[in-house]
């Protein structure tokens, strides 16, 4: 009985009728919330940059994430980096972890299916090294700037008839993209 | 379990250190500074371990963090014991007073939670893909996690030289998730983003009421560039915390003269140059103001304390670059010169960037309006904020003016990319000044009048 009385007392406290000043406070709070909603709506409609933040960066991105919850890491990289990342996976499979891979110069990547915009992509050795680490990626720039490193390359990325003279064994020249060891049968 | 323990130790380290320096600071501010300060201190002793040749592992980092926390707690033991004794746990049921619930604050807080959770979702979901991270900080982080040292083998291979010369705070911060075998380090950006929001709100609450503080905190969080850099693994967002919040602590010290504010300002600005060397201009600006103040007061103790703490990391890293890595940073014209064309190019970009709504939203414009509306405030001690802002901006521009185009990208590219990102650190300074201005306080007090206070 005592317990029942206590529970009823709590219910009465919670369901107590609001006095007039509290109603005024609630109404005033509601008005202020409407005011701030109008401010943020004004920012949304008047400034495209805020619309971009609210709509694209927050709403659309969150919706995409919830709709594609089960996407793997590999698939996410493919979405962001396309063919560049796909080919990196091929390089990773065909080279050991301690490989130093010689890539073609930047100009050989023009008019290929790899990324042409900005700095990122297979054309940049440092970018490629990130995904292939602990393998190291270098290109022809190293021959002049770091010749002792350049001479240690173990594999060559052959592309658009480039790179065949970097191998120490004859290979028929073609336009395929290939990753081959510098020395036949493995690294030096 | 290991993930939880590692990050908890870093946060607790920062929390207890800030608590030791500034006991009276509110909890929100302490928690806001916990991760940045904790990670900064962790980064410094990782550097020390590298210098003495000890390879650092996750276990060693956790053990050292635990030991440092114990030392701090021991130093602060009397205060902590008294604090625990004074805690009262009152479980009696109290009547809900509707007029004590701040619905407006709750609404703004809800919007802020939506922004923060969107940031966290994006950072957990997407891997690192931004070029500066992939070819810079994150690549260094992977190597640091694998090799257990800061002078990683990437330097021997001639890779990473451009980003590798950056001080190690961001790389070491990003290396922790890789040591924990996580697939991406982007969660670190969420730690920094949440820390910025909490620290800014906590700092504002020392001076203004809750709705005012929450509104301007929300405005900071939805600044287009701020939100953008909150999901990219680079050093710009952490820089906003160290420079923005550190600068504010410095300005607050100039007004209130609380010694703890000066120490925290020095610590944050010191960690700023542990993050990016070009941030030293803000330390210079603060030191210059402090020097003038010290000369007037004929007391140089504060100046010495501030200078030693805030410049020490810059000197340490410069020596390390030169003597350990053999890298000499020679990017500047080392004599004064006058180039009208260069100034004209800088001015063209400044016209676009300084009050750019696309990048910084309404904040720079509101700041200009606030300066005009509260012009009388410029005659009071609050003028220290615009003085620090404009002096820092001048010194920051001077750095870009002195860059050598032969050894660096052309000035147009540097202004368009690098300066634009660096300008982000001014946003907390602008917003803080707007929030504490008389106009703003009077405006937001209207919303607070109806609440029933204790």
Coordinates of C-alpha atoms in Angstrom, one line a residue:
Chain A
X1 CA 0.0 0.0 0.0
X2 CA 2.8 2.4 0.9
X3 CA 4.5 1.7 -2.3
X4 CA 1.4 2.4 -4.3
X5 CA 0.9 5.7 -2.5
X6 CA 4.5 6.8 -3.4
X7 CA 4.0 5.9 -7.0
X8 CA 0.8 7.9 -7.2
X9 CA 2.4 10.9 -5.6
X10 CA 5.2 10.8 -8.2
X11 CA 2.7 10.6 -11.0
X12 CA 0.8 13.6 -9.6
X13 CA 4.1 15.6 -9.5
X14 CA 4.8 14.7 -13.1
X15 CA 1.3 15.4 -14.3
X16 CA 0.9 18.6 -12.3
X17 CA -0.9 21.3 -14.3
X18 CA 1.2 24.1 -15.6
X19 CA 0.7 27.5 -14.2
X20 CA 0.2 30.6 -16.3
X21 CA 3.8 31.9 -16.1
X22 CA 5.1 28.4 -17.2
X23 CA 2.7 28.5 -20.1
X24 CA 4.1 31.9 -21.1
X25 CA 7.6 30.6 -20.8
X26 CA 6.8 27.6 -23.0
X27 CA 5.1 29.9 -25.6
X28 CA 8.1 32.3 -25.5
X29 CA 10.6 29.4 -25.9
X30 CA 8.6 28.1 -28.9
X31 CA 8.7 31.6 -30.5
X32 CA 12.5 31.8 -30.0
X33 CA 12.9 28.3 -31.5
X34 CA 10.8 29.5 -34.5
X35 CA 13.1 32.6 -34.7
X36 CA 16.3 30.5 -34.8
X37 CA 14.7 28.1 -37.3
X38 CA 14.0 31.1 -39.5
X39 CA 17.6 32.3 -39.2
X40 CA 19.0 28.9 -40.2
X41 CA 16.4 28.6 -43.0
X42 CA 17.5 32.0 -44.2
X43 CA 21.1 30.9 -44.2
X44 CA 20.1 27.8 -46.1
X45 CA 18.2 29.6 -48.8
X46 CA 20.3 32.8 -49.1
X47 CA 23.8 31.3 -49.0
X48 CA 24.5 28.4 -51.4
X49 CA 27.5 27.4 -49.3
X50 CA 25.3 26.7 -46.2
X51 CA 22.9 24.8 -48.4
X52 CA 25.8 22.7 -49.5
X53 CA 26.8 22.0 -45.9
X54 CA 23.2 21.2 -44.7
X55 CA 22.0 19.4 -47.8
X56 CA 25.0 17.7 -49.4
X57 CA 27.6 17.3 -46.7
X58 CA 25.2 16.5 -43.8
X59 CA 21.9 15.1 -45.2
X60 CA 22.9 13.4 -48.4
X61 CA 26.1 12.0 -47.1
X62 CA 24.4 10.6 -44.0
X63 CA 21.6 9.1 -46.2
X64 CA 24.3 7.5 -48.5
X65 CA 26.1 6.0 -45.5
X66 CA 23.0 4.5 -44.0
X67 CA 21.9 3.1 -47.4
X68 CA 25.3 1.6 -48.0
X69 CA 26.2 0.4 -44.6
X70 CA 27.6 -3.0 -45.8
X71 CA 30.1 -1.6 -48.3
X72 CA 33.6 -3.0 -47.8
X73 CA 36.7 -0.9 -47.5
X74 CA 37.9 -2.0 -50.9
X75 CA 34.6 -0.9 -52.5
X76 CA 34.8 2.5 -50.7
X77 CA 38.3 3.1 -52.2
X78 CA 37.0 2.1 -55.6
X79 CA 34.1 4.6 -55.3
X80 CA 36.6 7.4 -54.4
X81 CA 39.6 6.5 -56.6
X82 CA 38.3 4.4 -59.4
X83 CA 40.8 2.7 -61.8
X84 CA 43.9 4.0 -60.0
X85 CA 43.0 2.1 -56.9
X86 CA 42.0 -1.0 -58.8
X87 CA 45.3 -1.2 -60.6
X88 CA 47.1 -0.7 -57.3
X89 CA 45.6 -3.9 -56.0
X90 CA 47.1 -5.7 -59.0
X91 CA 50.5 -4.3 -58.2
X92 CA 50.1 -5.3 -54.6
X93 CA 49.4 -8.9 -55.5
X94 CA 52.4 -9.2 -57.9
X95 CA 55.1 -7.6 -55.8
X96 CA 56.7 -8.6 -52.4
X97 CA 56.5 -6.2 -49.5
X98 CA 60.0 -5.0 -49.8
X99 CA 59.8 -4.1 -53.5
X100 CA 60.9 -0.8 -54.9
X101 CA 58.8 -0.3 -58.0
X102 CA 59.8 2.0 -60.8
X103 CA 56.8 3.8 -62.3
X104 CA 56.6 5.6 -65.7
X105 CA 57.1 9.4 -65.7
X106 CA 54.0 11.6 -65.1
X107 CA 53.6 12.4 -68.8
X108 CA 53.0 8.7 -69.7
X109 CA 49.8 8.8 -67.6
X110 CA 48.2 11.4 -69.9
X111 CA 45.3 10.1 -72.1
X112 CA 45.1 6.9 -70.0
X113 CA 42.1 5.7 -68.0
X114 CA 43.9 6.8 -64.8
X115 CA 43.1 10.0 -63.0
X116 CA 44.2 13.2 -64.8
X117 CA 42.8 15.8 -62.5
X118 CA 44.7 17.3 -59.5
X119 CA 47.7 15.7 -57.9
X120 CA 46.4 12.3 -56.9
X121 CA 46.6 9.0 -58.8
X122 CA 49.2 6.6 -60.1
X123 CA 51.1 9.4 -61.7
X124 CA 52.3 10.5 -58.2
X125 CA 54.8 8.1 -56.6
X126 CA 54.1 9.2 -53.1
X127 CA 50.4 8.7 -53.5
X128 CA 50.9 5.2 -54.9
X129 CA 53.4 4.4 -52.0
X130 CA 50.6 5.1 -49.5
X131 CA 48.5 2.2 -50.8
X132 CA 51.4 -0.1 -51.5
X133 CA 53.4 0.6 -48.3
X134 CA 55.8 -0.9 -47.2
X135 CA 56.6 -1.2 -50.9
X136 CA 58.2 2.0 -52.3
X137 CA 57.3 3.6 -55.6
X138 CA 59.8 5.8 -57.5
X139 CA 60.0 7.3 -61.0
X140 CA 62.6 8.7 -63.3
X141 CA 63.0 11.8 -61.1
X142 CA 64.9 9.6 -58.7
X143 CA 67.6 9.0 -61.3
X144 CA 68.9 12.5 -61.0
X145 CA 67.8 13.4 -57.4
X146 CA 68.5 10.1 -55.6
X147 CA 70.6 7.9 -57.9
X148 CA 71.6 5.4 -55.1
X149 CA 67.8 4.7 -54.5
X150 CA 67.0 4.6 -58.2
X151 CA 69.6 1.8 -58.8
X152 CA 67.9 -0.3 -56.2
X153 CA 64.5 -0.7 -58.0
X154 CA 63.3 -4.3 -58.0
X155 CA 60.2 -4.1 -60.2
X156 CA 59.1 -2.1 -63.2
X157 CA 55.6 -0.9 -64.1
X158 CA 55.4 -1.2 -67.9
X159 CA 52.9 1.0 -69.7
X160 CA 52.4 2.4 -73.2
X161 CA 55.7 0.8 -74.4
X162 CA 57.6 2.5 -71.6
X163 CA 59.9 0.6 -69.2
X164 CA 61.1 -2.3 -71.3
X165 CA 64.7 -1.0 -71.4
X166 CA 64.6 -0.9 -67.5
X167 CA 64.4 -4.7 -67.4
X168 CA 67.5 -6.9 -67.4
X169 CA 66.0 -9.5 -69.8
X170 CA 64.2 -9.2 -73.1
X171 CA 60.4 -8.9 -73.1
X172 CA 58.3 -8.4 -76.3
X173 CA 57.2 -4.8 -76.3
X174 CA 53.4 -4.2 -76.2
X175 CA 51.0 -1.6 -74.9
X176 CA 49.7 -3.7 -72.0
X177 CA 50.1 -2.6 -68.4
X178 CA 52.4 -5.1 -66.7
X179 CA 54.4 -5.3 -63.5
X180 CA 57.5 -7.4 -64.0
X181 CA 60.6 -8.0 -61.8
X182 CA 63.8 -6.2 -62.9
X183 CA 65.7 -9.5 -63.0
X184 CA 64.1 -12.6 -64.5
X185 CA 62.7 -14.9 -61.7
X186 CA 62.6 -12.3 -58.9
X187 CA 64.3 -9.3 -57.3
X188 CA 68.1 -8.7 -57.4
Chain B
X1 CA 39.2 -3.0 -25.5
X2 CA 42.7 -1.8 -26.5
X3 CA 41.2 1.0 -28.6
X4 CA 39.1 2.2 -25.7
X5 CA 42.0 2.0 -23.3
X6 CA 44.5 3.8 -25.6
X7 CA 42.2 6.8 -26.4
X8 CA 41.0 7.0 -22.8
X9 CA 44.5 7.2 -21.5
X10 CA 45.3 10.0 -24.0
X11 CA 42.2 11.9 -23.0
X12 CA 42.7 11.4 -19.3
X13 CA 46.3 12.6 -19.6
X14 CA 45.1 15.8 -21.2
X15 CA 42.2 16.2 -18.8
X16 CA 44.3 15.9 -15.6
X17 CA 47.1 18.1 -17.0
X18 CA 44.6 20.9 -17.8
X19 CA 43.0 20.3 -14.4
X20 CA 46.4 20.6 -12.7
X21 CA 47.1 23.9 -14.5
X22 CA 43.6 25.4 -14.2
X23 CA 41.5 24.0 -11.4
X24 CA 38.7 26.6 -11.6
X25 CA 38.0 26.1 -15.4
X26 CA 34.7 24.5 -16.2
X27 CA 34.4 20.8 -17.0
X28 CA 33.3 21.4 -20.6
X29 CA 36.5 23.4 -21.3
X30 CA 38.6 20.8 -19.6
X31 CA 37.1 18.0 -21.6
X32 CA 37.4 20.0 -24.8
X33 CA 41.1 20.5 -24.2
X34 CA 41.7 16.9 -23.0
X35 CA 42.3 15.2 -26.3
X36 CA 44.4 17.9 -28.1
X37 CA 46.6 18.4 -25.0
X38 CA 46.8 14.7 -24.3
X39 CA 47.8 13.9 -27.8
X40 CA 50.2 16.8 -27.9
X41 CA 52.0 15.6 -24.8
X42 CA 52.0 12.0 -26.1
X43 CA 53.5 13.3 -29.4
X44 CA 56.3 15.1 -27.5
X45 CA 57.4 12.0 -25.6
X46 CA 57.2 9.9 -28.8
X47 CA 59.6 12.4 -30.2
X48 CA 61.9 12.1 -27.1
X49 CA 61.9 8.4 -27.5
X50 CA 62.9 8.7 -31.1
X51 CA 65.7 11.1 -30.2
X52 CA 67.2 8.7 -27.7
X53 CA 66.7 5.8 -30.1
X54 CA 64.0 3.8 -28.3
X55 CA 61.4 2.3 -30.7
X56 CA 57.9 3.2 -29.4
X57 CA 55.1 0.6 -29.4
X58 CA 51.5 0.8 -28.4
X59 CA 52.2 -0.9 -25.1
X60 CA 55.0 1.5 -24.3
X61 CA 52.8 4.6 -25.1
X62 CA 50.0 3.3 -22.9
X63 CA 52.3 2.5 -20.0
X64 CA 54.0 5.9 -20.3
X65 CA 50.6 7.7 -20.4
X66 CA 49.5 5.7 -17.3
X67 CA 52.7 6.7 -15.5
X68 CA 52.3 10.4 -16.4
X69 CA 48.7 10.4 -15.3
X70 CA 49.7 8.9 -11.9
X71 CA 52.4 11.5 -11.5
X72 CA 50.0 14.3 -12.2
X73 CA 47.4 12.8 -9.9
X74 CA 50.1 12.5 -7.2
X75 CA 51.1 16.1 -7.6
X76 CA 47.5 17.2 -7.4
X77 CA 46.5 14.7 -4.8
X78 CA 45.4 17.0 -2.0
X79 CA 43.1 18.9 -4.3
X80 CA 41.6 15.7 -5.8
X81 CA 41.0 14.2 -2.4
X82 CA 39.2 17.3 -1.2
X83 CA 37.2 17.4 -4.4
X84 CA 36.1 13.8 -4.0
X85 CA 35.1 14.4 -0.3
X86 CA 33.1 17.4 -1.3
X87 CA 31.0 15.5 -3.9
X88 CA 27.4 14.9 -2.7
X89 CA 25.3 12.2 -4.2
X90 CA 21.7 13.3 -3.8
X91 CA 19.3 10.7 -5.2
X92 CA 16.0 12.2 -3.9
X93 CA 13.4 12.7 -6.4
X94 CA 12.9 16.3 -7.3
X95 CA 9.9 18.0 -8.8
X96 CA 10.5 18.8 -12.5
X97 CA 10.3 22.6 -12.9
X98 CA 9.5 23.2 -16.6
X99 CA 10.8 26.8 -16.4
X100 CA 14.3 25.5 -15.5
X101 CA 14.5 23.5 -18.8
X102 CA 16.1 25.6 -21.5
X103 CA 14.2 24.4 -24.6
X104 CA 16.0 26.9 -26.9
X105 CA 19.4 25.7 -25.8
X106 CA 18.1 22.1 -26.2
X107 CA 17.0 22.9 -29.8
X108 CA 20.4 24.5 -30.7
X109 CA 22.2 21.6 -29.0
X110 CA 20.2 19.1 -31.0
X111 CA 21.2 20.8 -34.3
X112 CA 24.8 20.7 -33.0
X113 CA 24.5 17.0 -32.3
X114 CA 23.3 16.4 -35.8
X115 CA 26.4 18.2 -37.2
X116 CA 28.7 16.3 -34.9
X117 CA 27.2 12.9 -35.6
X118 CA 27.4 13.6 -39.3
X119 CA 31.1 14.4 -38.9
X120 CA 31.6 11.2 -36.9
X121 CA 29.7 9.0 -39.4
X122 CA 31.7 10.4 -42.3
X123 CA 35.0 9.9 -40.6
X124 CA 34.2 6.3 -39.5
X125 CA 32.7 5.4 -42.9
X126 CA 35.1 6.9 -45.5
X127 CA 38.8 6.0 -45.6
X128 CA 41.5 8.6 -46.0
X129 CA 41.5 9.9 -49.6
X130 CA 42.5 13.6 -49.6
X131 CA 45.8 14.1 -51.4
X132 CA 47.6 16.0 -48.5
X133 CA 46.8 13.1 -46.2
X134 CA 47.5 10.2 -48.5
X135 CA 50.8 11.7 -49.8
X136 CA 51.7 13.3 -46.5
X137 CA 50.4 13.0 -42.9
X138 CA 48.8 9.6 -43.2
X139 CA 51.7 8.1 -45.1
X140 CA 54.0 9.3 -42.4
X141 CA 51.5 7.9 -39.8
X142 CA 51.5 4.4 -41.4
X143 CA 55.3 4.4 -41.5
X144 CA 55.6 5.7 -37.9
X145 CA 53.1 3.0 -36.7
X146 CA 55.1 0.3 -38.5
X147 CA 58.6 1.4 -37.7
X148 CA 58.1 2.9 -34.2
X149 CA 60.1 6.1 -34.9
X150 CA 59.6 9.6 -36.3
X151 CA 62.6 9.6 -38.6
X152 CA 61.0 6.9 -40.8
X153 CA 62.6 5.2 -43.8
X154 CA 60.5 7.2 -46.2
X155 CA 63.1 10.0 -45.8
X156 CA 65.9 7.6 -46.9
X157 CA 63.9 6.9 -50.1
X158 CA 63.4 10.6 -50.9
X159 CA 59.6 10.3 -50.4
X160 CA 57.4 12.5 -48.3
X161 CA 59.9 15.3 -48.1
X162 CA 57.3 18.0 -48.5
X163 CA 55.0 16.9 -45.8
X164 CA 57.6 15.1 -43.8
X165 CA 59.2 18.4 -42.7
X166 CA 56.0 19.2 -40.8
X167 CA 56.4 18.8 -37.1
X168 CA 55.2 15.4 -35.9
X169 CA 52.0 16.1 -33.9
X170 CA 49.5 15.3 -36.8
X171 CA 51.5 12.3 -38.0
X172 CA 51.9 10.8 -34.5
X173 CA 48.2 11.4 -33.8
X174 CA 47.2 9.6 -37.0
X175 CA 49.7 6.8 -36.3
X176 CA 47.8 5.7 -33.1
X177 CA 44.8 4.2 -35.0
X178 CA 47.3 2.3 -37.3
X179 CA 49.1 1.0 -34.2
X180 CA 45.7 -0.2 -33.0
X181 CA 45.3 -2.1 -36.3
X182 CA 42.4 0.2 -37.4
X183 CA 41.8 0.5 -41.1
X184 CA 41.7 4.3 -41.1
X185 CA 42.9 7.1 -39.0
X186 CA 40.1 9.5 -39.8
X187 CA 38.5 9.0 -36.4
X188 CA 41.2 11.3 -35.1
X189 CA 39.6 14.2 -36.9
X190 CA 36.3 13.5 -35.1
X191 CA 38.2 13.7 -31.8
X192 CA 39.6 17.1 -32.8
X193 CA 36.3 18.3 -34.1
X194 CA 34.4 17.4 -31.0
X195 CA 37.3 18.9 -28.9
X196 CA 37.1 22.2 -30.8
X197 CA 33.3 22.4 -30.2
X198 CA 33.5 21.6 -26.5
X199 CA 36.5 23.8 -25.8
X200 CA 34.9 26.8 -27.7
X201 CA 31.6 26.4 -25.9
X202 CA 33.3 25.9 -22.5
X203 CA 35.4 29.0 -23.1
X204 CA 32.4 31.1 -24.2
X205 CA 30.4 30.0 -21.1
X206 CA 32.9 31.7 -18.9
X207 CA 31.7 35.0 -20.3
X208 CA 28.2 34.7 -21.8
X209 CA 25.0 32.8 -21.1
X210 CA 24.1 29.4 -22.5
X211 CA 22.0 30.3 -25.5
X212 CA 24.5 32.9 -26.7
X213 CA 27.4 30.4 -26.3
X214 CA 25.5 27.5 -28.0
X215 CA 24.4 29.7 -31.0
X216 CA 27.9 30.8 -31.8
X217 CA 29.3 27.3 -31.2
X218 CA 26.8 26.0 -33.7
X219 CA 27.8 28.7 -36.1
X220 CA 31.5 27.6 -35.8
X221 CA 30.6 24.0 -36.4
X222 CA 28.7 24.7 -39.6
X223 CA 31.3 27.1 -41.1
X224 CA 31.7 25.5 -44.6
X225 CA 35.6 25.2 -44.4
X226 CA 35.5 24.1 -40.8
X227 CA 33.1 21.3 -41.5
X228 CA 35.0 20.4 -44.7
X229 CA 38.3 20.1 -42.9
X230 CA 36.7 18.2 -40.1
X231 CA 36.4 15.2 -42.5
X232 CA 39.9 15.5 -44.0
X233 CA 42.9 14.0 -42.3
X234 CA 45.2 17.0 -42.3
X235 CA 46.5 19.6 -39.8
X236 CA 44.1 22.5 -40.5
X237 CA 41.4 21.6 -38.0
X238 CA 43.8 20.8 -35.2
X239 CA 45.5 24.1 -35.9
X240 CA 42.1 25.9 -35.3
X241 CA 42.1 24.4 -31.8
X242 CA 45.6 25.2 -30.8
X243 CA 45.7 28.7 -32.4
X244 CA 42.1 29.7 -32.0
X245 CA 41.6 28.5 -28.4
X246 CA 45.2 29.3 -27.4
X247 CA 44.9 32.8 -28.8
X248 CA 41.6 33.3 -26.9
X249 CA 43.2 32.1 -23.6
X250 CA 46.0 34.6 -24.2
X251 CA 43.6 37.5 -24.8
X252 CA 41.6 36.4 -21.7
X253 CA 44.8 36.5 -19.7
X254 CA 45.6 40.0 -20.9
X255 CA 42.3 41.1 -19.4
X256 CA 41.9 39.0 -16.3
X257 CA 45.5 38.1 -15.5
X258 CA 44.7 34.6 -14.2
X259 CA 48.1 32.8 -14.3
X260 CA 46.5 29.5 -15.4
X261 CA 45.2 31.1 -18.5
X262 CA 48.7 32.2 -19.5
X263 CA 50.1 28.7 -19.0
X264 CA 47.3 27.1 -21.0
X265 CA 47.7 29.7 -23.8
X266 CA 51.5 29.0 -23.9
X267 CA 50.9 25.3 -23.9
X268 CA 48.3 25.4 -26.7
X269 CA 50.4 27.8 -28.8
X270 CA 53.4 25.7 -28.1
X271 CA 51.5 22.6 -29.4
X272 CA 50.5 24.7 -32.4
X273 CA 54.1 25.0 -33.6
X274 CA 54.4 21.3 -32.8
X275 CA 51.7 20.8 -35.4
X276 CA 52.7 23.4 -38.1
X277 CA 55.8 25.5 -38.1
X278 CA 54.2 28.4 -39.9
X279 CA 51.9 28.8 -36.9
X280 CA 54.8 30.4 -35.1
X281 CA 53.5 33.8 -36.3
X282 CA 50.7 33.6 -33.8
X283 CA 53.2 32.9 -31.0
X284 CA 55.2 35.9 -32.2
X285 CA 52.1 38.1 -32.2
X286 CA 51.3 37.0 -28.6
X287 CA 54.9 37.5 -27.5
X288 CA 55.1 40.9 -29.1
X289 CA 52.0 42.1 -27.2
X290 CA 53.3 40.5 -24.0
X291 CA 56.7 42.1 -24.4
X292 CA 55.1 45.6 -24.7
X293 CA 52.9 44.8 -21.7
X294 CA 56.0 43.6 -19.7
X295 CA 58.0 46.7 -20.6
X296 CA 55.1 48.9 -19.4
X297 CA 54.7 46.9 -16.1
X298 CA 58.5 46.4 -15.8
X299 CA 58.0 42.7 -15.0
X300 CA 59.2 40.1 -17.5
X301 CA 58.3 36.9 -15.7
X302 CA 55.1 36.3 -17.7
X303 CA 56.9 37.1 -20.9
X304 CA 59.7 34.6 -20.1
X305 CA 57.4 31.8 -19.0
X306 CA 55.2 32.3 -22.1
X307 CA 58.1 32.5 -24.6
X308 CA 59.9 29.4 -23.2
X309 CA 56.8 27.2 -23.2
X310 CA 55.4 28.4 -26.6
X311 CA 58.7 28.5 -28.6
X312 CA 60.5 25.5 -27.2
X313 CA 58.7 23.0 -29.6
X314 CA 59.6 25.1 -32.6
X315 CA 63.3 25.2 -31.6
X316 CA 63.3 21.5 -30.9
X317 CA 61.8 20.6 -34.3
X318 CA 64.2 23.0 -36.1
X319 CA 67.2 21.3 -34.5
X320 CA 65.8 17.9 -35.2
X321 CA 65.2 18.7 -38.9
X322 CA 68.7 20.1 -39.4
X323 CA 70.8 17.7 -37.3
X324 CA 68.9 14.4 -37.4
X325 CA 67.1 14.5 -40.8
X326 CA 69.6 16.8 -42.5
X327 CA 66.9 18.9 -44.0
X328 CA 67.4 22.7 -44.2
X329 CA 64.2 24.6 -44.8
X330 CA 65.1 27.4 -47.1
X331 CA 61.8 28.7 -48.4
X332 CA 62.1 32.3 -47.6
X333 CA 63.7 35.4 -49.0
X334 CA 66.0 36.2 -46.1
X335 CA 66.2 40.0 -46.6
X336 CA 63.5 42.7 -46.7
X337 CA 62.4 43.8 -50.1
X338 CA 59.6 45.7 -51.8
X339 CA 57.7 44.1 -54.7
X340 CA 54.6 46.1 -55.7
X341 CA 53.4 43.4 -58.1
X342 CA 53.6 40.7 -55.4
X343 CA 51.6 42.9 -53.0
X344 CA 49.0 43.5 -55.7
X345 CA 48.6 39.8 -56.3
X346 CA 48.3 39.2 -52.6
X347 CA 45.7 42.0 -52.3
X348 CA 43.6 40.5 -55.1
X349 CA 43.4 37.2 -53.3
X350 CA 42.8 38.9 -49.9
X351 CA 39.8 40.7 -51.4
X352 CA 38.3 37.3 -52.3
X353 CA 39.4 35.3 -49.2
X354 CA 39.1 37.6 -46.2
X355 CA 35.3 38.0 -46.3
X356 CA 34.5 35.0 -48.4
X357 CA 31.0 33.6 -47.6
X358 CA 31.7 30.5 -49.7
X359 CA 34.5 29.4 -47.4
X360 CA 33.8 31.0 -44.0
X361 CA 30.1 31.7 -44.1
X362 CA 28.8 34.9 -42.4
X363 CA 31.5 34.9 -39.7
X364 CA 34.0 37.5 -41.2
X365 CA 31.1 39.8 -42.2
X366 CA 29.5 39.5 -38.7
X367 CA 32.9 40.3 -37.2
X368 CA 33.3 43.5 -39.3
X369 CA 29.7 44.5 -38.3
X370 CA 30.4 43.8 -34.7
X371 CA 33.6 45.9 -34.8
X372 CA 31.5 48.8 -36.1
X373 CA 28.5 48.4 -33.8
X374 CA 30.7 48.0 -30.7
X375 CA 33.3 50.6 -31.5
X376 CA 33.2 51.9 -28.0
X377 CA 34.4 48.5 -26.9
X378 CA 37.7 49.2 -28.7
X379 CA 38.5 51.7 -26.0
X380 CA 38.2 49.0 -23.3
X381 CA 40.3 46.0 -22.4
X382 CA 38.3 43.9 -24.9
X383 CA 40.3 45.7 -27.7
X384 CA 43.0 43.0 -27.1
X385 CA 41.0 40.6 -29.3
X386 CA 41.1 42.7 -32.5
X387 CA 44.6 43.8 -31.7
X388 CA 45.8 40.1 -31.5
X389 CA 43.7 39.2 -34.6
X390 CA 45.0 42.0 -36.8
X391 CA 48.6 41.7 -35.6
X392 CA 48.5 37.9 -36.3
X393 CA 47.0 38.5 -39.7
X394 CA 49.7 41.0 -40.6
X395 CA 52.5 38.6 -39.5
X396 CA 50.8 35.7 -41.3
X397 CA 50.7 37.8 -44.5
X398 CA 54.3 38.8 -44.0
X399 CA 55.3 35.1 -44.0
X400 CA 53.6 34.7 -47.4
X401 CA 55.2 37.9 -48.7
X402 CA 58.6 36.6 -47.8
X403 CA 58.2 33.2 -49.5
X404 CA 60.6 32.6 -52.3
X405 CA 58.8 31.7 -55.5
X406 CA 61.8 29.9 -56.8
X407 CA 61.9 27.4 -54.0
X408 CA 58.1 27.3 -53.4
X409 CA 54.9 27.4 -55.5
X410 CA 54.1 30.8 -56.9
X411 CA 52.4 33.3 -54.6
X412 CA 49.0 33.0 -56.4
X413 CA 49.0 29.3 -55.7
X414 CA 50.1 29.7 -52.1
X415 CA 47.4 32.3 -51.4
X416 CA 44.7 30.3 -53.2
X417 CA 45.5 27.1 -51.3
X418 CA 47.7 27.5 -48.2
X419 CA 46.6 30.9 -47.0
X420 CA 42.9 30.1 -47.5
X421 CA 43.2 27.1 -45.3
X422 CA 45.3 28.9 -42.7
X423 CA 42.8 31.7 -42.4
X424 CA 40.4 29.2 -40.9
X425 CA 42.1 29.6 -37.5
X426 CA 40.8 33.1 -37.2
X427 CA 37.1 32.0 -37.1
X428 CA 37.0 31.1 -33.4
X429 CA 38.7 34.4 -32.6
X430 CA 36.1 36.3 -34.7
X431 CA 33.1 34.4 -33.2
X432 CA 34.4 34.8 -29.7
X433 CA 34.7 38.6 -30.1
X434 CA 31.2 38.8 -31.7
X435 CA 29.7 36.7 -28.9
X436 CA 31.2 38.8 -26.0
X437 CA 30.4 42.1 -27.6
X438 CA 27.8 44.3 -25.8
X439 CA 25.3 44.1 -28.7
X440 CA 25.4 40.4 -28.8
X441 CA 25.1 40.0 -25.0
X442 CA 22.1 42.4 -24.9
X443 CA 20.5 40.6 -27.8
X444 CA 20.8 37.1 -26.4
X445 CA 19.8 38.3 -22.9
X446 CA 16.3 38.8 -24.3
X447 CA 16.1 35.0 -24.7
X448 CA 17.3 34.3 -21.2
X449 CA 14.9 36.7 -19.3
X450 CA 12.0 34.3 -19.1
X451 CA 14.0 31.5 -17.5
X452 CA 13.6 30.9 -13.8
X453 CA 17.0 30.8 -12.3
X454 CA 18.1 29.6 -8.9

